[in-house]
PDB file of C-alpha atoms in Angstrom:
ATOM      1  CA  UNK A   1     181.832 -74.340  37.514  1.00 94.00           C
ATOM      2  CA  UNK A   2     184.863 -73.445  35.405  1.00 96.00           C
ATOM      3  CA  UNK A   3     188.031 -72.562  37.326  1.00 98.00           C
ATOM      4  CA  UNK A   4     191.348 -71.108  36.211  1.00 98.00           C
ATOM      5  CA  UNK A   5     194.413 -70.492  38.365  1.00 98.00           C
ATOM      6  CA  UNK A   6     196.685 -67.503  37.734  1.00 98.00           C
ATOM      7  CA  UNK A   7     200.212 -68.463  38.803  1.00 98.00           C
ATOM      8  CA  UNK A   8     202.228 -65.492  40.047  1.00 97.00           C
ATOM      9  CA  UNK A   9     205.222 -65.208  42.359  1.00 95.00           C
ATOM     10  CA  UNK A  10     205.230 -63.952  45.928  1.00 94.00           C
ATOM     11  CA  UNK A  11     201.980 -65.543  47.007  1.00 93.00           C
ATOM     12  CA  UNK A  12     199.956 -63.351  44.637  1.00 97.00           C
ATOM     13  CA  UNK A  13     198.383 -66.194  42.691  1.00 97.00           C
ATOM     14  CA  UNK A  14     194.588 -66.337  42.519  1.00 98.00           C
ATOM     15  CA  UNK A  15     191.644 -68.194  41.031  1.00 98.00           C
ATOM     16  CA  UNK A  16     189.070 -67.187  38.445  1.00 98.00           C
ATOM     17  CA  UNK A  17     185.642 -68.815  38.795  1.00 98.00           C
ATOM     18  CA  UNK A  18     183.033 -68.799  36.016  1.00 98.00           C
ATOM     19  CA  UNK A  19     179.494 -70.045  36.639  1.00 97.00           C
ATOM     20  CA  UNK A  20     175.910 -68.941  36.101  1.00 96.00           C
ATOM     21  CA  UNK A  21     174.440 -67.747  39.398  1.00 97.00           C
ATOM     22  CA  UNK A  22     177.840 -67.094  40.976  1.00 98.00           C
ATOM     23  CA  UNK A  23     176.752 -63.701  42.341  1.00 98.00           C
ATOM     24  CA  UNK A  24     174.557 -65.538  44.846  1.00 98.00           C
ATOM     25  CA  UNK A  25     177.637 -67.482  46.032  1.00 98.00           C
ATOM     26  CA  UNK A  26     179.882 -64.426  46.429  1.00 98.00           C
ATOM     27  CA  UNK A  27     179.989 -64.643  50.224  1.00 98.00           C
ATOM     28  CA  UNK A  28     180.872 -68.328  50.214  1.00 98.00           C
ATOM     29  CA  UNK A  29     183.620 -67.942  47.575  1.00 98.00           C
ATOM     30  CA  UNK A  30     185.157 -64.900  49.292  1.00 98.00           C
ATOM     31  CA  UNK A  31     185.107 -66.581  52.697  1.00 98.00           C
ATOM     32  CA  UNK A  32     187.448 -69.234  51.274  1.00 98.00           C
ATOM     33  CA  UNK A  33     190.227 -66.657  50.862  1.00 98.00           C
ATOM     34  CA  UNK A  34     189.404 -63.893  53.355  1.00 98.00           C
ATOM     35  CA  UNK A  35     189.224 -64.469  57.119  1.00 96.00           C
ATOM     36  CA  UNK A  36     188.438 -60.889  58.141  1.00 97.00           C
ATOM     37  CA  UNK A  37     184.986 -59.568  58.914  1.00 97.00           C
ATOM     38  CA  UNK A  38     184.470 -56.325  56.964  1.00 98.00           C
ATOM     39  CA  UNK A  39     183.958 -55.729  53.257  1.00 98.00           C
ATOM     40  CA  UNK A  40     183.289 -52.606  51.175  1.00 98.00           C
ATOM     41  CA  UNK A  41     181.395 -53.201  47.941  1.00 98.00           C
ATOM     42  CA  UNK A  42     181.938 -50.476  45.344  1.00 99.00           C
ATOM     43  CA  UNK A  43     179.736 -50.299  42.262  1.00 98.00           C
ATOM     44  CA  UNK A  44     178.322 -47.757  39.815  1.00 98.00           C
ATOM     45  CA  UNK A  45     174.883 -46.210  39.499  1.00 98.00           C
ATOM     46  CA  UNK A  46     173.845 -48.614  36.718  1.00 98.00           C
ATOM     47  CA  UNK A  47     174.887 -51.837  38.437  1.00 98.00           C
ATOM     48  CA  UNK A  48     173.762 -50.895  41.945  1.00 98.00           C
ATOM     49  CA  UNK A  49     170.012 -51.398  41.369  1.00 98.00           C
ATOM     50  CA  UNK A  50     170.636 -54.603  39.409  1.00 98.00           C
ATOM     51  CA  UNK A  51     173.099 -56.618  41.493  1.00 98.00           C
ATOM     52  CA  UNK A  52     174.268 -54.835  44.656  1.00 98.00           C
ATOM     53  CA  UNK A  53     171.451 -56.241  46.794  1.00 98.00           C
ATOM     54  CA  UNK A  54     172.242 -59.827  45.711  1.00 98.00           C
ATOM     55  CA  UNK A  55     175.951 -59.506  46.437  1.00 98.00           C
ATOM     56  CA  UNK A  56     175.512 -57.668  49.750  1.00 98.00           C
ATOM     57  CA  UNK A  57     172.950 -60.267  50.908  1.00 98.00           C
ATOM     58  CA  UNK A  58     175.337 -63.102  50.032  1.00 98.00           C
ATOM     59  CA  UNK A  59     178.193 -61.439  51.924  1.00 98.00           C
ATOM     60  CA  UNK A  60     176.040 -60.744  54.991  1.00 98.00           C
ATOM     61  CA  UNK A  61     174.754 -64.309  54.957  1.00 98.00           C
ATOM     62  CA  UNK A  62     178.394 -65.429  55.080  1.00 98.00           C
ATOM     63  CA  UNK A  63     178.845 -63.327  58.230  1.00 98.00           C
ATOM     64  CA  UNK A  64     180.545 -60.226  56.824  1.00 98.00           C
ATOM     65  CA  UNK A  65     179.814 -56.642  57.804  1.00 98.00           C
ATOM     66  CA  UNK A  66     179.263 -54.723  54.567  1.00 98.00           C
ATOM     67  CA  UNK A  67     179.339 -51.101  53.455  1.00 98.00           C
ATOM     68  CA  UNK A  68     178.104 -50.154  49.978  1.00 98.00           C
ATOM     69  CA  UNK A  69     179.566 -47.282  47.955  1.00 98.00           C
ATOM     70  CA  UNK A  70     178.534 -46.163  44.475  1.00 98.00           C
ATOM     71  CA  UNK A  71     179.581 -43.565  41.909  1.00 98.00           C
ATOM     72  CA  UNK A  72     178.085 -42.227  38.632  1.00 98.00           C
ATOM     73  CA  UNK A  73     178.400 -44.786  35.835  1.00 97.00           C
ATOM     74  CA  UNK A  74     180.497 -44.138  32.740  1.00 95.00           C
ATOM     75  CA  UNK A  75     184.023 -43.482  31.496  1.00 95.00           C
ATOM     76  CA  UNK A  76     183.839 -39.745  32.410  1.00 94.00           C
ATOM     77  CA  UNK A  77     183.846 -40.843  36.084  1.00 97.00           C
ATOM     78  CA  UNK A  78     187.109 -42.746  35.699  1.00 98.00           C
ATOM     79  CA  UNK A  79     189.334 -40.022  37.144  1.00 98.00           C
ATOM     80  CA  UNK A  80     191.206 -38.998  40.266  1.00 98.00           C
ATOM     81  CA  UNK A  81     188.340 -36.827  41.481  1.00 98.00           C
ATOM     82  CA  UNK A  82     186.095 -39.884  41.696  1.00 98.00           C
ATOM     83  CA  UNK A  83     188.889 -41.874  43.348  1.00 98.00           C
ATOM     84  CA  UNK A  84     189.096 -39.228  46.098  1.00 98.00           C
ATOM     85  CA  UNK A  85     185.354 -39.601  46.659  1.00 98.00           C
ATOM     86  CA  UNK A  86     185.872 -43.369  46.968  1.00 98.00           C
ATOM     87  CA  UNK A  87     188.640 -42.775  49.519  1.00 98.00           C
ATOM     88  CA  UNK A  88     186.217 -40.599  51.505  1.00 98.00           C
ATOM     89  CA  UNK A  89     183.553 -43.315  51.426  1.00 98.00           C
ATOM     90  CA  UNK A  90     185.985 -46.050  52.389  1.00 98.00           C
ATOM     91  CA  UNK A  91     187.388 -44.071  55.322  1.00 98.00           C
ATOM     92  CA  UNK A  92     183.998 -42.866  56.527  1.00 98.00           C
ATOM     93  CA  UNK A  93     183.065 -44.249  59.976  1.00 98.00           C
ATOM     94  CA  UNK A  94     179.560 -45.038  58.672  1.00 96.00           C
ATOM     95  CA  UNK A  95     179.210 -47.958  59.271  1.00 97.00           C
ATOM     96  CA  UNK A  96     182.977 -48.504  59.689  1.00 98.00           C
ATOM     97  CA  UNK A  97     186.253 -47.083  58.313  1.00 98.00           C
ATOM     98  CA  UNK A  98     188.315 -49.440  56.169  1.00 98.00           C
ATOM     99  CA  UNK A  99     191.689 -50.747  57.374  1.00 98.00           C
ATOM    100  CA  UNK A 100     194.396 -52.735  55.628  1.00 97.00           C
ATOM    101  CA  UNK A 101     192.941 -55.868  57.173  1.00 97.00           C
ATOM    102  CA  UNK A 102     189.611 -55.410  55.386  1.00 98.00           C
ATOM    103  CA  UNK A 103     188.569 -56.257  51.821  1.00 98.00           C
ATOM    104  CA  UNK A 104     187.139 -54.297  48.871  1.00 99.00           C
ATOM    105  CA  UNK A 105     184.889 -55.776  46.182  1.00 99.00           C
ATOM    106  CA  UNK A 106     184.711 -54.191  42.725  1.00 98.00           C
ATOM    107  CA  UNK A 107     181.236 -54.958  41.350  1.00 98.00           C
ATOM    108  CA  UNK A 108     180.650 -53.779  37.799  1.00 98.00           C
ATOM    109  CA  UNK A 109     182.221 -53.256  34.393  1.00 98.00           C
ATOM    110  CA  UNK A 110     185.667 -52.223  33.248  1.00 97.00           C
ATOM    111  CA  UNK A 111     185.494 -48.683  34.609  1.00 98.00           C
ATOM    112  CA  UNK A 112     184.545 -49.990  38.058  1.00 98.00           C
ATOM    113  CA  UNK A 113     187.185 -52.724  38.110  1.00 98.00           C
ATOM    114  CA  UNK A 114     189.970 -50.426  36.915  1.00 98.00           C
ATOM    115  CA  UNK A 115     189.141 -47.536  39.227  1.00 98.00           C
ATOM    116  CA  UNK A 116     188.258 -49.563  42.330  1.00 98.00           C
ATOM    117  CA  UNK A 117     191.410 -51.617  41.854  1.00 98.00           C
ATOM    118  CA  UNK A 118     193.420 -48.379  41.706  1.00 98.00           C
ATOM    119  CA  UNK A 119     191.721 -47.089  44.853  1.00 98.00           C
ATOM    120  CA  UNK A 120     192.345 -50.408  46.629  1.00 98.00           C
ATOM    121  CA  UNK A 121     196.013 -50.399  45.614  1.00 98.00           C
ATOM    122  CA  UNK A 122     196.681 -46.876  46.822  1.00 98.00           C
ATOM    123  CA  UNK A 123     194.528 -46.357  49.921  1.00 98.00           C
ATOM    124  CA  UNK A 124     196.520 -47.172  53.072  1.00 98.00           C
ATOM    125  CA  UNK A 125     199.238 -48.441  50.692  1.00 97.00           C
ATOM    126  CA  UNK A 126     197.106 -51.374  49.628  1.00 98.00           C
ATOM    127  CA  UNK A 127     193.850 -53.059  50.654  1.00 98.00           C
ATOM    128  CA  UNK A 128     193.115 -56.487  49.148  1.00 98.00           C
ATOM    129  CA  UNK A 129     190.295 -56.601  46.604  1.00 98.00           C
ATOM    130  CA  UNK A 130     188.119 -59.019  44.645  1.00 98.00           C
ATOM    131  CA  UNK A 131     186.823 -58.501  41.117  1.00 98.00           C
ATOM    132  CA  UNK A 132     183.167 -59.310  40.326  1.00 98.00           C
ATOM    133  CA  UNK A 133     182.828 -58.171  36.687  1.00 98.00           C
ATOM    134  CA  UNK A 134     179.312 -57.744  35.294  1.00 98.00           C
ATOM    135  CA  UNK A 135     179.956 -56.760  31.657  1.00 98.00           C
ATOM    136  CA  UNK A 136     181.343 -58.947  28.876  1.00 98.00           C
ATOM    137  CA  UNK A 137     184.328 -56.657  28.404  1.00 98.00           C
ATOM    138  CA  UNK A 138     185.248 -56.871  32.078  1.00 98.00           C
ATOM    139  CA  UNK A 139     184.636 -60.629  32.254  1.00 98.00           C
ATOM    140  CA  UNK A 140     186.855 -61.532  29.308  1.00 98.00           C
ATOM    141  CA  UNK A 141     189.557 -58.930  29.782  1.00 97.00           C
ATOM    142  CA  UNK A 142     189.882 -56.120  32.307  1.00 97.00           C
ATOM    143  CA  UNK A 143     189.089 -58.066  35.509  1.00 98.00           C
ATOM    144  CA  UNK A 144     192.072 -60.391  34.960  1.00 98.00           C
ATOM    145  CA  UNK A 145     195.739 -59.427  35.050  1.00 97.00           C
ATOM    146  CA  UNK A 146     196.019 -56.679  37.645  1.00 97.00           C
ATOM    147  CA  UNK A 147     196.209 -53.587  35.435  1.00 97.00           C
ATOM    148  CA  UNK A 148     194.280 -50.927  37.364  1.00 98.00           C
ATOM    149  CA  UNK A 149     194.203 -47.250  36.419  1.00 98.00           C
ATOM    150  CA  UNK A 150     192.292 -44.027  35.881  1.00 98.00           C
ATOM    151  CA  UNK A 151     192.247 -41.558  33.004  1.00 96.00           C
ATOM    152  CA  UNK A 152     194.026 -38.199  33.014  1.00 95.00           C
ATOM    153  CA  UNK A 153     193.241 -35.211  30.788  1.00 92.00           C
ATOM    154  CA  UNK A 154     196.277 -36.205  28.692  1.00 91.00           C
ATOM    155  CA  UNK A 155     194.942 -39.697  27.956  1.00 91.00           C
ATOM    156  CA  UNK A 156     193.424 -43.003  29.020  1.00 93.00           C
ATOM    157  CA  UNK A 157     194.767 -45.129  31.893  1.00 96.00           C
ATOM    158  CA  UNK A 158     197.792 -42.879  32.442  1.00 96.00           C
ATOM    159  CA  UNK A 159     197.724 -43.096  36.256  1.00 98.00           C
ATOM    160  CA  UNK A 160     197.804 -46.682  37.424  1.00 98.00           C
ATOM    161  CA  UNK A 161     199.609 -49.619  38.974  1.00 98.00           C
ATOM    162  CA  UNK A 162     199.874 -53.380  38.659  1.00 98.00           C
ATOM    163  CA  UNK A 163     197.784 -54.733  41.547  1.00 98.00           C
ATOM    164  CA  UNK A 164     196.375 -58.241  41.352  1.00 98.00           C
ATOM    165  CA  UNK A 165     192.961 -59.178  42.775  1.00 98.00           C
ATOM    166  CA  UNK A 166     192.626 -61.934  45.368  1.00 98.00           C
ATOM    167  CA  UNK A 167     189.908 -63.665  43.335  1.00 98.00           C
ATOM    168  CA  UNK A 168     187.760 -63.096  40.245  1.00 98.00           C
ATOM    169  CA  UNK A 169     184.109 -64.194  40.306  1.00 98.00           C
ATOM    170  CA  UNK A 170     182.387 -64.221  36.901  1.00 98.00           C
ATOM    171  CA  UNK A 171     178.639 -64.772  36.597  1.00 98.00           C
ATOM    172  CA  UNK A 172     177.616 -64.916  32.895  1.00 97.00           C
ATOM    173  CA  UNK A 173     173.983 -64.398  33.908  1.00 97.00           C
ATOM    174  CA  UNK A 174     174.755 -60.694  34.342  1.00 98.00           C
ATOM    175  CA  UNK A 175     175.168 -60.429  30.569  1.00 97.00           C
ATOM    176  CA  UNK A 176     171.387 -60.704  30.283  1.00 96.00           C
ATOM    177  CA  UNK A 177     170.905 -57.143  31.541  1.00 97.00           C
ATOM    178  CA  UNK A 178     173.358 -55.549  29.092  1.00 98.00           C
ATOM    179  CA  UNK A 179     172.061 -53.461  26.212  1.00 97.00           C
ATOM    180  CA  UNK A 180     173.061 -54.708  22.762  1.00 97.00           C
ATOM    181  CA  UNK A 181     175.543 -51.866  22.423  1.00 97.00           C
ATOM    182  CA  UNK A 182     177.320 -52.741  25.678  1.00 97.00           C
ATOM    183  CA  UNK A 183     177.239 -56.493  24.914  1.00 98.00           C
ATOM    184  CA  UNK A 184     178.789 -56.100  21.467  1.00 98.00           C
ATOM    185  CA  UNK A 185     181.251 -53.542  22.812  1.00 98.00           C
ATOM    186  CA  UNK A 186     182.602 -56.348  25.005  1.00 98.00           C
ATOM    187  CA  UNK A 187     182.533 -58.756  22.079  1.00 98.00           C
ATOM    188  CA  UNK A 188     185.174 -56.574  20.414  1.00 98.00           C
ATOM    189  CA  UNK A 189     187.651 -57.793  23.066  1.00 98.00           C
ATOM    190  CA  UNK A 190     186.572 -61.397  22.415  1.00 98.00           C
ATOM    191  CA  UNK A 191     187.298 -60.863  18.715  1.00 98.00           C
ATOM    192  CA  UNK A 192     190.704 -59.504  19.751  1.00 98.00           C
ATOM    193  CA  UNK A 193     191.518 -62.775  21.511  1.00 98.00           C
ATOM    194  CA  UNK A 194     190.516 -64.741  18.437  1.00 98.00           C
ATOM    195  CA  UNK A 195     192.749 -62.554  16.277  1.00 98.00           C
ATOM    196  CA  UNK A 196     195.848 -62.755  18.470  1.00 97.00           C
ATOM    197  CA  UNK A 197     195.728 -66.320  19.763  1.00 97.00           C
ATOM    198  CA  UNK A 198     192.808 -68.611  18.895  1.00 97.00           C
ATOM    199  CA  UNK A 199     191.594 -69.293  15.365  1.00 96.00           C
ATOM    200  CA  UNK A 200     188.939 -71.736  16.648  1.00 97.00           C
ATOM    201  CA  UNK A 201     187.447 -68.915  18.707  1.00 98.00           C
ATOM    202  CA  UNK A 202     187.485 -66.655  15.652  1.00 97.00           C
ATOM    203  CA  UNK A 203     185.800 -69.379  13.584  1.00 97.00           C
ATOM    204  CA  UNK A 204     183.078 -69.761  16.226  1.00 97.00           C
ATOM    205  CA  UNK A 205     182.439 -66.010  16.186  1.00 97.00           C
ATOM    206  CA  UNK A 206     182.229 -66.121  12.385  1.00 95.00           C
ATOM    207  CA  UNK A 207     179.729 -68.970  12.497  1.00 96.00           C
ATOM    208  CA  UNK A 208     177.384 -67.018  14.807  1.00 95.00           C
ATOM    209  CA  UNK A 209     175.618 -63.946  13.580  1.00 86.00           C
ATOM    210  CA  UNK A 210     173.613 -62.693  16.541  1.00 94.00           C
ATOM    211  CA  UNK A 211     173.598 -62.308  20.290  1.00 96.00           C
ATOM    212  CA  UNK A 212     171.084 -65.168  20.544  1.00 96.00           C
ATOM    213  CA  UNK A 213     173.419 -67.520  18.662  1.00 96.00           C
ATOM    214  CA  UNK A 214     176.350 -66.545  20.883  1.00 96.00           C
ATOM    215  CA  UNK A 215     174.638 -66.939  24.258  1.00 93.00           C
ATOM    216  CA  UNK A 216     174.816 -70.778  24.492  1.00 94.00           C
ATOM    217  CA  UNK A 217     178.605 -70.498  24.048  1.00 96.00           C
ATOM    218  CA  UNK A 218     179.264 -67.638  26.465  1.00 96.00           C
ATOM    219  CA  UNK A 219     180.638 -69.595  29.444  1.00 96.00           C
ATOM    220  CA  UNK A 220     183.185 -71.306  27.194  1.00 97.00           C
ATOM    221  CA  UNK A 221     183.991 -68.074  25.333  1.00 98.00           C
ATOM    222  CA  UNK A 222     184.712 -66.326  28.644  1.00 98.00           C
ATOM    223  CA  UNK A 223     186.852 -69.275  29.810  1.00 98.00           C
ATOM    224  CA  UNK A 224     188.907 -69.282  26.597  1.00 98.00           C
ATOM    225  CA  UNK A 225     189.569 -65.533  26.771  1.00 98.00           C
ATOM    226  CA  UNK A 226     190.523 -65.665  30.461  1.00 98.00           C
ATOM    227  CA  UNK A 227     192.782 -68.663  29.801  1.00 98.00           C
ATOM    228  CA  UNK A 228     194.612 -66.819  27.021  1.00 98.00           C
ATOM    229  CA  UNK A 229     195.057 -63.725  29.147  1.00 98.00           C
ATOM    230  CA  UNK A 230     196.146 -65.518  32.306  1.00 98.00           C
ATOM    231  CA  UNK A 231     198.834 -67.470  30.420  1.00 98.00           C
ATOM    232  CA  UNK A 232     200.221 -64.279  28.871  1.00 98.00           C
ATOM    233  CA  UNK A 233     200.119 -62.434  32.211  1.00 98.00           C
ATOM    234  CA  UNK A 234     201.933 -65.310  33.934  1.00 98.00           C
ATOM    235  CA  UNK A 235     204.802 -64.929  31.453  1.00 97.00           C
ATOM    236  CA  UNK A 236     204.882 -61.117  31.305  1.00 97.00           C
ATOM    237  CA  UNK A 237     203.019 -59.581  34.233  1.00 97.00           C
ATOM    238  CA  UNK A 238     204.555 -56.112  33.896  1.00 96.00           C
ATOM    239  CA  UNK A 239     203.752 -55.657  30.205  1.00 95.00           C
ATOM    240  CA  UNK A 240     207.312 -55.316  28.915  1.00 95.00           C
ATOM    241  CA  UNK A 241     207.157 -57.948  26.169  1.00 97.00           C
ATOM    242  CA  UNK A 242     204.589 -60.574  25.210  1.00 97.00           C
ATOM    243  CA  UNK A 243     201.732 -58.945  27.133  1.00 97.00           C
ATOM    244  CA  UNK A 244     201.804 -56.097  24.631  1.00 96.00           C
ATOM    245  CA  UNK A 245     199.964 -58.406  22.201  1.00 97.00           C
ATOM    246  CA  UNK A 246     196.869 -57.904  24.388  1.00 97.00           C
ATOM    247  CA  UNK A 247     196.933 -54.258  23.277  1.00 97.00           C
ATOM    248  CA  UNK A 248     196.156 -55.214  19.677  1.00 98.00           C
ATOM    249  CA  UNK A 249     194.056 -52.330  18.342  1.00 98.00           C
ATOM    250  CA  UNK A 250     194.334 -50.436  21.618  1.00 97.00           C
ATOM    251  CA  UNK A 251     196.997 -47.857  20.770  1.00 95.00           C
ATOM    252  CA  UNK A 252     194.803 -46.315  18.085  1.00 96.00           C
ATOM    253  CA  UNK A 253     191.669 -47.247  20.043  1.00 97.00           C
ATOM    254  CA  UNK A 254     192.676 -45.287  23.140  1.00 95.00           C
ATOM    255  CA  UNK A 255     193.474 -42.296  20.933  1.00 95.00           C
ATOM    256  CA  UNK A 256     190.035 -42.492  19.307  1.00 96.00           C
ATOM    257  CA  UNK A 257     188.410 -42.672  22.754  1.00 95.00           C
ATOM    258  CA  UNK A 258     190.252 -39.594  24.022  1.00 93.00           C
ATOM    259  CA  UNK A 259     189.704 -37.556  20.857  1.00 94.00           C
ATOM    260  CA  UNK A 260     186.001 -38.396  21.103  1.00 93.00           C
ATOM    261  CA  UNK A 261     185.991 -37.101  24.706  1.00 91.00           C
ATOM    262  CA  UNK A 262     185.154 -40.615  25.940  1.00 92.00           C
ATOM    263  CA  UNK A 263     181.613 -40.200  24.622  1.00 92.00           C
ATOM    264  CA  UNK A 264     181.781 -40.811  20.862  1.00 95.00           C
ATOM    265  CA  UNK A 265     183.049 -44.377  21.278  1.00 96.00           C
ATOM    266  CA  UNK A 266     182.845 -46.963  23.995  1.00 96.00           C
ATOM    267  CA  UNK A 267     186.134 -48.763  24.662  1.00 96.00           C
ATOM    268  CA  UNK A 268     185.399 -51.845  22.558  1.00 97.00           C
ATOM    269  CA  UNK A 269     184.077 -49.754  19.681  1.00 98.00           C
ATOM    270  CA  UNK A 270     187.269 -47.709  19.620  1.00 97.00           C
ATOM    271  CA  UNK A 271     189.351 -50.895  19.778  1.00 98.00           C
ATOM    272  CA  UNK A 272     187.363 -52.324  16.854  1.00 98.00           C
ATOM    273  CA  UNK A 273     188.319 -49.291  14.762  1.00 98.00           C
ATOM    274  CA  UNK A 274     191.908 -49.611  15.963  1.00 98.00           C
ATOM    275  CA  UNK A 275     192.148 -53.319  15.076  1.00 98.00           C
ATOM    276  CA  UNK A 276     190.758 -52.707  11.594  1.00 98.00           C
ATOM    277  CA  UNK A 277     193.072 -49.742  10.980  1.00 97.00           C
ATOM    278  CA  UNK A 278     196.223 -51.478  12.193  1.00 97.00           C
ATOM    279  CA  UNK A 279     195.471 -54.567  10.065  1.00 98.00           C
ATOM    280  CA  UNK A 280     195.124 -52.329   7.010  1.00 98.00           C
ATOM    281  CA  UNK A 281     198.443 -50.661   7.871  1.00 97.00           C
ATOM    282  CA  UNK A 282     200.045 -54.084   8.367  1.00 97.00           C
ATOM    283  CA  UNK A 283     198.838 -55.277   4.970  1.00 98.00           C
ATOM    284  CA  UNK A 284     200.216 -52.160   3.276  1.00 98.00           C
ATOM    285  CA  UNK A 285     203.582 -52.753   4.951  1.00 98.00           C
ATOM    286  CA  UNK A 286     203.595 -56.423   3.947  1.00 97.00           C
ATOM    287  CA  UNK A 287     203.686 -57.804   7.508  1.00 96.00           C
ATOM    288  CA  UNK A 288     200.025 -58.831   7.769  1.00 97.00           C
ATOM    289  CA  UNK A 289     198.617 -61.537   5.423  1.00 97.00           C
ATOM    290  CA  UNK A 290     196.507 -60.040   2.649  1.00 97.00           C
ATOM    291  CA  UNK A 291     192.792 -60.289   3.355  1.00 97.00           C
ATOM    292  CA  UNK A 292     193.144 -60.173   7.148  1.00 97.00           C
ATOM    293  CA  UNK A 293     191.643 -56.696   7.440  1.00 98.00           C
ATOM    294  CA  UNK A 294     188.745 -57.614   5.184  1.00 98.00           C
ATOM    295  CA  UNK A 295     187.900 -60.738   7.181  1.00 97.00           C
ATOM    296  CA  UNK A 296     188.094 -58.807  10.449  1.00 98.00           C
ATOM    297  CA  UNK A 297     185.978 -55.907   9.217  1.00 98.00           C
ATOM    298  CA  UNK A 298     183.330 -58.285   7.892  1.00 97.00           C
ATOM    299  CA  UNK A 299     182.983 -59.812  11.378  1.00 97.00           C
ATOM    300  CA  UNK A 300     182.975 -56.476  13.168  1.00 98.00           C
ATOM    301  CA  UNK A 301     180.263 -55.168  10.859  1.00 97.00           C
ATOM    302  CA  UNK A 302     178.181 -58.325  11.334  1.00 96.00           C
ATOM    303  CA  UNK A 303     178.050 -57.576  15.063  1.00 97.00           C
ATOM    304  CA  UNK A 304     177.281 -53.891  14.567  1.00 97.00           C
ATOM    305  CA  UNK A 305     180.745 -52.660  15.556  1.00 98.00           C
ATOM    306  CA  UNK A 306     182.382 -49.725  13.742  1.00 97.00           C
ATOM    307  CA  UNK A 307     185.350 -50.386  11.472  1.00 97.00           C
ATOM    308  CA  UNK A 308     186.517 -46.825  10.825  1.00 96.00           C
ATOM    309  CA  UNK A 309     186.870 -43.964  13.295  1.00 95.00           C
ATOM    310  CA  UNK A 310     185.603 -40.508  12.511  1.00 91.00           C
ATOM    311  CA  UNK A 311     188.154 -38.313  10.786  1.00 87.00           C
ATOM    312  CA  UNK A 312     190.306 -36.332  13.198  1.00 85.00           C
ATOM    313  CA  UNK A 313     193.179 -33.940  12.438  1.00 89.00           C
ATOM    314  CA  UNK A 314     196.343 -35.989  11.923  1.00 91.00           C
ATOM    315  CA  UNK A 315     198.307 -33.665  14.225  1.00 94.00           C
ATOM    316  CA  UNK A 316     195.907 -34.346  17.118  1.00 92.00           C
ATOM    317  CA  UNK A 317     195.984 -38.096  16.453  1.00 94.00           C
ATOM    318  CA  UNK A 318     199.785 -38.218  16.366  1.00 94.00           C
ATOM    319  CA  UNK A 319     200.078 -36.158  19.565  1.00 93.00           C
ATOM    320  CA  UNK A 320     197.646 -38.466  21.367  1.00 92.00           C
ATOM    321  CA  UNK A 321     199.408 -41.596  20.115  1.00 91.00           C
TER     322      UNK A 321
END
């Protein structure tokens, strides 16, 4: 089992665990940090039939009372309307209403982790929560660091808070049920980490050319990405300086997502286009080494990721940015 410790002030530090089969140990690992008796597991309609039963069984075996709540999968659900429905489910007396002494588990991908974290942070002024990410994107990026948010009509992640989880449990076995599109969407964030901080990681990604070639390296890839992110978050939790490097490709990427009505591009696909575009801009301005954009685009294309967003009116793009 790989373990990382996120050092934060005020007793908000927490551990990240990475191991195949960890979903079946969820109850045991949560019992180490939570002495209460009631847990709400929130997941989406895609993940529920795959993993909810395993996690709920593990929690009940550890002696917890559990309530299960789900919502429709997808970025279009990541809004305040869905959050209100989560509040309703959490406060429902069936089988018990949540209190501040209880615990919430976010089981799923980036949308689930972001939105459930936001709900946990705001209901009753804060209920502790645990992240159990099941997609590559969530495992290497969004489950770590405490940025939780929902989308508004004006743009992505515009209503949110910084609210750290109590623990992050990562089971790479869940990657086996991802479609190729969702898997490689998450790989875009892995490529981001290689670009901003780790040339060895980038070299490894260049040496592989398929999902099958990547799979033997996934536990270590996830560890490296989480290690990079946790070190940056420890130094700049509130995203006022160094943490901004984690948004490489994201400023344009979020604009592409919104202008595509959150359906044309998945998050990682939009970020891929954003990384390629910003590298090209950097080369033109003389601040990015020549050839960087070409090397990046070659890798993105090799993994089936887009390198150029569909044309949108410049006025709309500028307004969104």
